[in-house]
C-alpha positions as a Python dict, from the first residue, in 0.01 Angstrom:
ca = {
    (1, 'M'): (0, 0, 0),
    (2, 'D'): (-141, -181, 341),
    (3, 'T'): (142, -74, 586),
    (4, 'V'): (-24, -316, 859),
    (5, 'L'): (-13, -619, 621),
    (6, 'L'): (336, -534, 519),
    (7, 'I'): (457, -580, 894),
    (8, 'K'): (271, -887, 898),
    (9, 'A'): (436, -1037, 613),
    (10, 'A'): (742, -942, 788),
    (11, 'I'): (701, -1076, 1105),
    (12, 'M'): (573, -1401, 920),
    (13, 'G'): (939, -1408, 709),
    (14, 'I'): (1129, -1341, 1042),
    (15, 'V'): (955, -1623, 1198),
    (16, 'E'): (995, -1871, 854),
    (17, 'G'): (1370, -1785, 847),
    (18, 'L'): (1433, -1860, 1216),
    (19, 'T'): (1236, -2204, 1239),
    (20, 'E'): (1308, -2339, 888),
    (21, 'F'): (1631, -2496, 944),
    (22, 'L'): (1647, -2573, 1322),
    (23, 'P'): (1481, -2905, 1451),
    (24, 'I'): (1148, -2741, 1557),
    (25, 'S'): (892, -2700, 1280),
    (26, 'S'): (844, -2404, 1086),
    (27, 'T'): (481, -2500, 994),
    (28, 'G'): (383, -2517, 1348),
    (29, 'H'): (543, -2195, 1454),
    (30, 'L'): (388, -1993, 1159),
    (31, 'I'): (13, -2130, 1206),
    (32, 'L'): (36, -1997, 1552),
    (33, 'T'): (174, -1678, 1471),
    (34, 'G'): (-50, -1630, 1154),
    (35, 'S'): (-340, -1726, 1374),
    (36, 'L'): (-251, -1473, 1629),
    (37, 'L'): (-163, -1181, 1341),
    (38, 'G'): (-492, -1272, 1175),
    (39, 'F'): (-288, -1386, 900),
    (40, 'D'): (-437, -1701, 802),
    (41, 'D'): (-673, -1715, 497),
    (42, 'A'): (-622, -1926, 199),
    (43, 'K'): (-383, -1705, 40),
    (44, 'S'): (-137, -1671, 353),
    (45, 'K'): (-98, -2029, 331),
    (46, 'V'): (40, -2026, -22),
    (47, 'F'): (246, -1735, 126),
    (48, 'D'): (379, -1942, 425),
    (49, 'I'): (486, -2216, 145),
    (50, 'A'): (647, -1973, -100),
    (51, 'I'): (874, -1757, 133),
    (52, 'Q'): (1028, -2074, 199),
    (53, 'T'): (1257, -1972, -128),
    (54, 'G'): (1352, -1662, 68),
    (55, 'A'): (1504, -1895, 347),
    (56, 'I'): (1695, -2127, 90),
    (57, 'F'): (1840, -1850, -91),
    (58, 'A'): (2004, -1813, 229),
    (59, 'V'): (2141, -2157, 253),
    (60, 'I'): (2272, -2107, -112),
    (61, 'L'): (2451, -1780, 0),
    (62, 'V'): (2629, -1936, 292),
    (63, 'Y'): (2728, -2232, 96),
    (64, 'W'): (2816, -2091, -223),
    (65, 'Q'): (3179, -2163, -248),
    (66, 'R'): (3088, -2544, -222),
    (67, 'L'): (2791, -2517, -463),
    (68, 'R'): (3014, -2344, -725),
    (69, 'E'): (3280, -2608, -684),
    (70, 'V'): (3058, -2886, -711),
    (71, 'A'): (2890, -2741, -1034),
    (72, 'A'): (3225, -2674, -1183),
    (73, 'G'): (3352, -3016, -1103),
    (74, 'L'): (3070, -3221, -1243),
    (75, 'G'): (3222, -3306, -1568),
    (76, 'S'): (3561, -3428, -1395),
    (77, 'D'): (3502, -3456, -1047),
    (78, 'A'): (3371, -3824, -928),
    (79, 'R'): (3305, -3674, -605),
    (80, 'A'): (3103, -3365, -717),
    (81, 'R'): (2883, -3608, -939),
    (82, 'R'): (2836, -3833, -639),
    (83, 'F'): (2706, -3508, -416),
    (84, 'V'): (2468, -3425, -685),
    (85, 'T'): (2354, -3792, -707),
    (86, 'N'): (2293, -3822, -348),
    (87, 'V'): (2106, -3520, -336),
    (88, 'A'): (1869, -3619, -640),
    (89, 'I'): (1847, -3951, -431),
    (90, 'G'): (1722, -3773, -115),
    (91, 'F'): (1489, -3557, -279),
    (92, 'F'): (1276, -3770, -518),
    (93, 'P'): (1097, -3959, -211),
    (94, 'A'): (940, -3688, -98),
    (95, 'V'): (850, -3572, -457),
    (96, 'I'): (669, -3909, -494),
    (97, 'L'): (478, -3971, -141),
    (98, 'G'): (399, -3580, -141),
    (99, 'L'): (205, -3599, -484),
    (100, 'L'): (26, -3929, -372),
    (101, 'F'): (-84, -3841, -29),
    (102, 'G'): (0, -3474, 25),
    (103, 'K'): (-381, -3391, -5),
    (104, 'A'): (-475, -3685, 227),
    (105, 'I'): (-250, -3599, 493),
    (106, 'K'): (-350, -3209, 470),
    (107, 'A'): (-720, -3312, 521),
    (108, 'H'): (-687, -3545, 788),
    (109, 'L'): (-379, -3505, 998),
    (110, 'F'): (-380, -3095, 1025),
    (111, 'T'): (-523, -3103, 1409),
    (112, 'P'): (-395, -2977, 1715),
    (113, 'T'): (-338, -3329, 1870),
    (114, 'V'): (-126, -3453, 1619),
    (115, 'V'): (55, -3104, 1560),
    (116, 'A'): (133, -3151, 1962),
    (117, 'S'): (221, -3532, 1959),
    (118, 'T'): (461, -3474, 1671),
    (119, 'F'): (601, -3172, 1864),
    (120, 'I'): (669, -3410, 2172),
    (121, 'I'): (740, -3723, 2016),
    (122, 'G'): (989, -3543, 1817),
    (123, 'G'): (1162, -3393, 2121),
    (124, 'L'): (1186, -3737, 2310),
    (125, 'I'): (1366, -3864, 2005),
    (126, 'I'): (1603, -3594, 1978),
    (127, 'L'): (1682, -3680, 2345),
    (128, 'W'): (1730, -4031, 2250),
    (129, 'A'): (1931, -3950, 1938),
    (130, 'E'): (2158, -3755, 2160),
    (131, 'K'): (2252, -4016, 2410),
    (132, 'R'): (2382, -4238, 2105),
    (133, 'P'): (2765, -4338, 2173),
    (134, 'A'): (3026, -4178, 1963),
    (135, 'S'): (3108, -4500, 1808),
    (136, 'A'): (2752, -4502, 1652),
    (137, 'V'): (2889, -4243, 1386),
    (138, 'R'): (3031, -4385, 1072),
    (139, 'V'): (2990, -4089, 814),
    (140, 'E'): (3178, -3790, 962),
    (141, 'N'): (3164, -3582, 617),
    (142, 'V'): (2884, -3522, 366),
    (143, 'D'): (3110, -3629, 86),
    (144, 'D'): (3144, -3996, 260),
    (145, 'M'): (2773, -4060, 233),
    (146, 'S'): (2655, -4332, 25),
    (147, 'P'): (2356, -4350, -215),
    (148, 'M'): (2188, -4561, 68),
    (149, 'D'): (2256, -4323, 297),
    (150, 'A'): (2106, -4062, 123),
    (151, 'L'): (1800, -4276, -9),
    (152, 'K'): (1748, -4315, 412),
    (153, 'V'): (1759, -3941, 462),
    (154, 'G'): (1521, -3886, 176),
    (155, 'V'): (1260, -4143, 339),
    (156, 'L'): (1267, -3969, 667),
    (157, 'Q'): (1208, -3637, 524),
    (158, 'C'): (887, -3743, 418),
    (159, 'L'): (807, -3756, 774),
    (160, 'A'): (797, -3423, 746),
    (161, 'M'): (457, -3402, 587),
    (162, 'V'): (313, -3511, 878),
    (163, 'P'): (237, -3181, 1063),
    (164, 'G'): (460, -3047, 1346),
    (165, 'T'): (749, -3297, 1249),
    (166, 'S'): (995, -3039, 1103),
    (167, 'R'): (1180, -3134, 777),
    (168, 'S'): (1518, -3018, 941),
    (169, 'G'): (1444, -3235, 1235),
    (170, 'A'): (1327, -3545, 1021),
    (171, 'T'): (1650, -3510, 833),
    (172, 'I'): (1882, -3410, 1083),
    (173, 'I'): (1804, -3603, 1379),
    (174, 'G'): (1725, -3911, 1136),
    (175, 'G'): (2040, -3885, 998),
    (176, 'M'): (2239, -3873, 1305),
    (177, 'L'): (2032, -4201, 1405),
    (178, 'I'): (2155, -4390, 1075),
    (179, 'G'): (2487, -4310, 1172),
    (180, 'L'): (2556, -3962, 1005),
    (181, 'S'): (2781, -3739, 1238),
    (182, 'R'): (2588, -3409, 1363),
    (183, 'K'): (2774, -3190, 1103),
    (184, 'A'): (2735, -3434, 798),
    (185, 'A'): (2347, -3457, 895),
    (186, 'T'): (2320, -3078, 926),
    (187, 'D'): (2498, -3006, 597),
    (188, 'F'): (2296, -3277, 406),
    (189, 'S'): (1998, -3162, 540),
    (190, 'F'): (2078, -2797, 434),
    (191, 'F'): (2164, -2894, 59),
    (192, 'L'): (1850, -3141, 46),
    (193, 'A'): (1648, -2791, 147),
    (194, 'I'): (1742, -2669, -215),
    (195, 'P'): (1529, -2829, -418),
    (196, 'T'): (1269, -2987, -204),
    (197, 'L'): (1168, -2619, -41),
    (198, 'I'): (1214, -2446, -391),
    (199, 'G'): (989, -2733, -553),
    (200, 'A'): (737, -2694, -289),
    (201, 'G'): (737, -2309, -335),
    (202, 'L'): (685, -2311, -706),
    (203, 'Y'): (426, -2579, -699),
    (204, 'S'): (214, -2402, -439),
    (205, 'L'): (227, -2068, -637),
    (206, 'Y'): (150, -2256, -960),
    (207, 'K'): (-131, -2462, -780),
    (208, 'E'): (-309, -2188, -623),
    (209, 'R'): (-222, -1902, -884),
    (210, 'A'): (-572, -1830, -906),
    (211, 'L'): (-555, -1664, -578),
    (212, 'L'): (-307, -1446, -648),
    (213, 'S'): (-262, -1087, -818),
    (214, 'A'): (-11, -827, -910),
    (215, 'A'): (-109, -659, -583),
    (216, 'D'): (26, -915, -374),
    (217, 'I'): (353, -859, -518),
    (218, 'P'): (495, -627, -221),
    (219, 'M'): (353, -869, 49),
    (220, 'F'): (526, -1158, -70),
    (221, 'S'): (858, -945, -167),
    (222, 'V'): (871, -850, 234),
    (223, 'G'): (818, -1198, 336),
    (224, 'L'): (1089, -1322, 126),
    (225, 'L'): (1326, -1046, 213),
    (226, 'F'): (1265, -1115, 579),
    (227, 'S'): (1307, -1444, 546),
    (228, 'F'): (1600, -1452, 367),
    (229, 'I'): (1774, -1246, 612),
    (230, 'S'): (1670, -1433, 943),
    (231, 'A'): (1741, -1758, 761),
    (232, 'W'): (2105, -1641, 679),
    (233, 'I'): (2186, -1520, 1043),
    (234, 'C'): (2021, -1831, 1162),
    (235, 'V'): (2189, -2091, 952),
    (236, 'R'): (2555, -1922, 1019),
    (237, 'W'): (2444, -1931, 1383),
    (238, 'L'): (2354, -2295, 1364),
    (239, 'L'): (2686, -2404, 1174),
    (240, 'R'): (2883, -2247, 1471),
    (241, 'Y'): (2646, -2399, 1744),
    (242, 'I'): (2684, -2751, 1623),
    (243, 'S'): (3032, -2775, 1645),
    (244, 'S'): (3027, -2786, 2025),
    (245, 'H'): (2650, -2809, 2146),
    (246, 'S'): (2399, -3084, 2110),
    (247, 'F'): (2042, -3028, 1998),
    (248, 'T'): (1933, -3149, 2348),
    (249, 'P'): (1794, -2770, 2418),
    (250, 'F'): (1561, -2775, 2101),
    (251, 'A'): (1420, -3123, 2242),
    (252, 'W'): (1312, -2925, 2550),
    (253, 'Y'): (1184, -2649, 2341),
    (254, 'R'): (981, -2916, 2112),
    (255, 'I'): (828, -3038, 2422),
    (256, 'A'): (708, -2724, 2583),
    (257, 'F'): (601, -2607, 2239),
    (258, 'G'): (363, -2891, 2198),
    (259, 'I'): (213, -2834, 2537),
    (260, 'V'): (148, -2453, 2389),
    (261, 'V'): (-48, -2613, 2065),
    (262, 'L'): (-263, -2794, 2280),
    (263, 'A'): (-311, -2498, 2522),
    (264, 'T'): (-411, -2249, 2249),
    (265, 'A'): (-627, -2513, 2087),
    (266, 'W'): (-835, -2593, 2402),
    (267, 'S'): (-869, -2232, 2484),
    (268, 'G'): (-973, -2148, 2117),
    (269, 'L'): (-685, -1875, 2117),
    (270, 'V'): (-575, -2046, 1779),
    (271, 'V'): (-770, -2223, 1521),
    (272, 'W'): (-535, -2503, 1403),
    (273, 'A'): (-761, -2681, 1154),
    (274, 'D'): (-719, -2647, 789),
}
């Protein structure tokens, strides 16, 4: 067993868990960390996607009571059926557009200029979203969302296919811009992540199964474990944070990180091309 490799897997898992649900793009952080660690071959790209499942298990644990109530009420509770329908509606745009354009996006948009630009533009959009008046909020709770609200958030989630955008950023900040409260947008982003990231992880493992072997199980297990632990801590913290704080600090962080992306690419420290 390669101890150094397992340490790298643990570090990558921690980075994934801490960045997946914040509006700062886990992909950009994983690329930077992986390059600095020398953990950036073809197999590591599958690893980066697969360990998202660990982060999702953290969301399931945090929201377990709500998810259990929804499952129990599907046969009799209209609110539970509406909730599941909205998550399904929000999920399908990413499936369709991902299958149609995923390869093209990966081939042509994975450049330091694109990544840095989306980081910086995303930061500016967050600053703009946080300046909206309180009267712009029309949906306070995730249960009050309409199917059209869910579809809009689902379409916005597709923006995350562009490297550096951030799935959480697109859904949370996008949700706020269409009239969801900060809490409603964050909750729906978490619920929408469950089918989206589990589906992406399983699809990646199946598609690249030829690269994998039984010897990779310890590495993936460590990554999943540390992704789960760090995501559980992060999600619980974020839900407390949004009750009394805005996303403005994340906006400035994104802008600074975009500059770091350009600096590391221009210096040759990090190879950002796929």
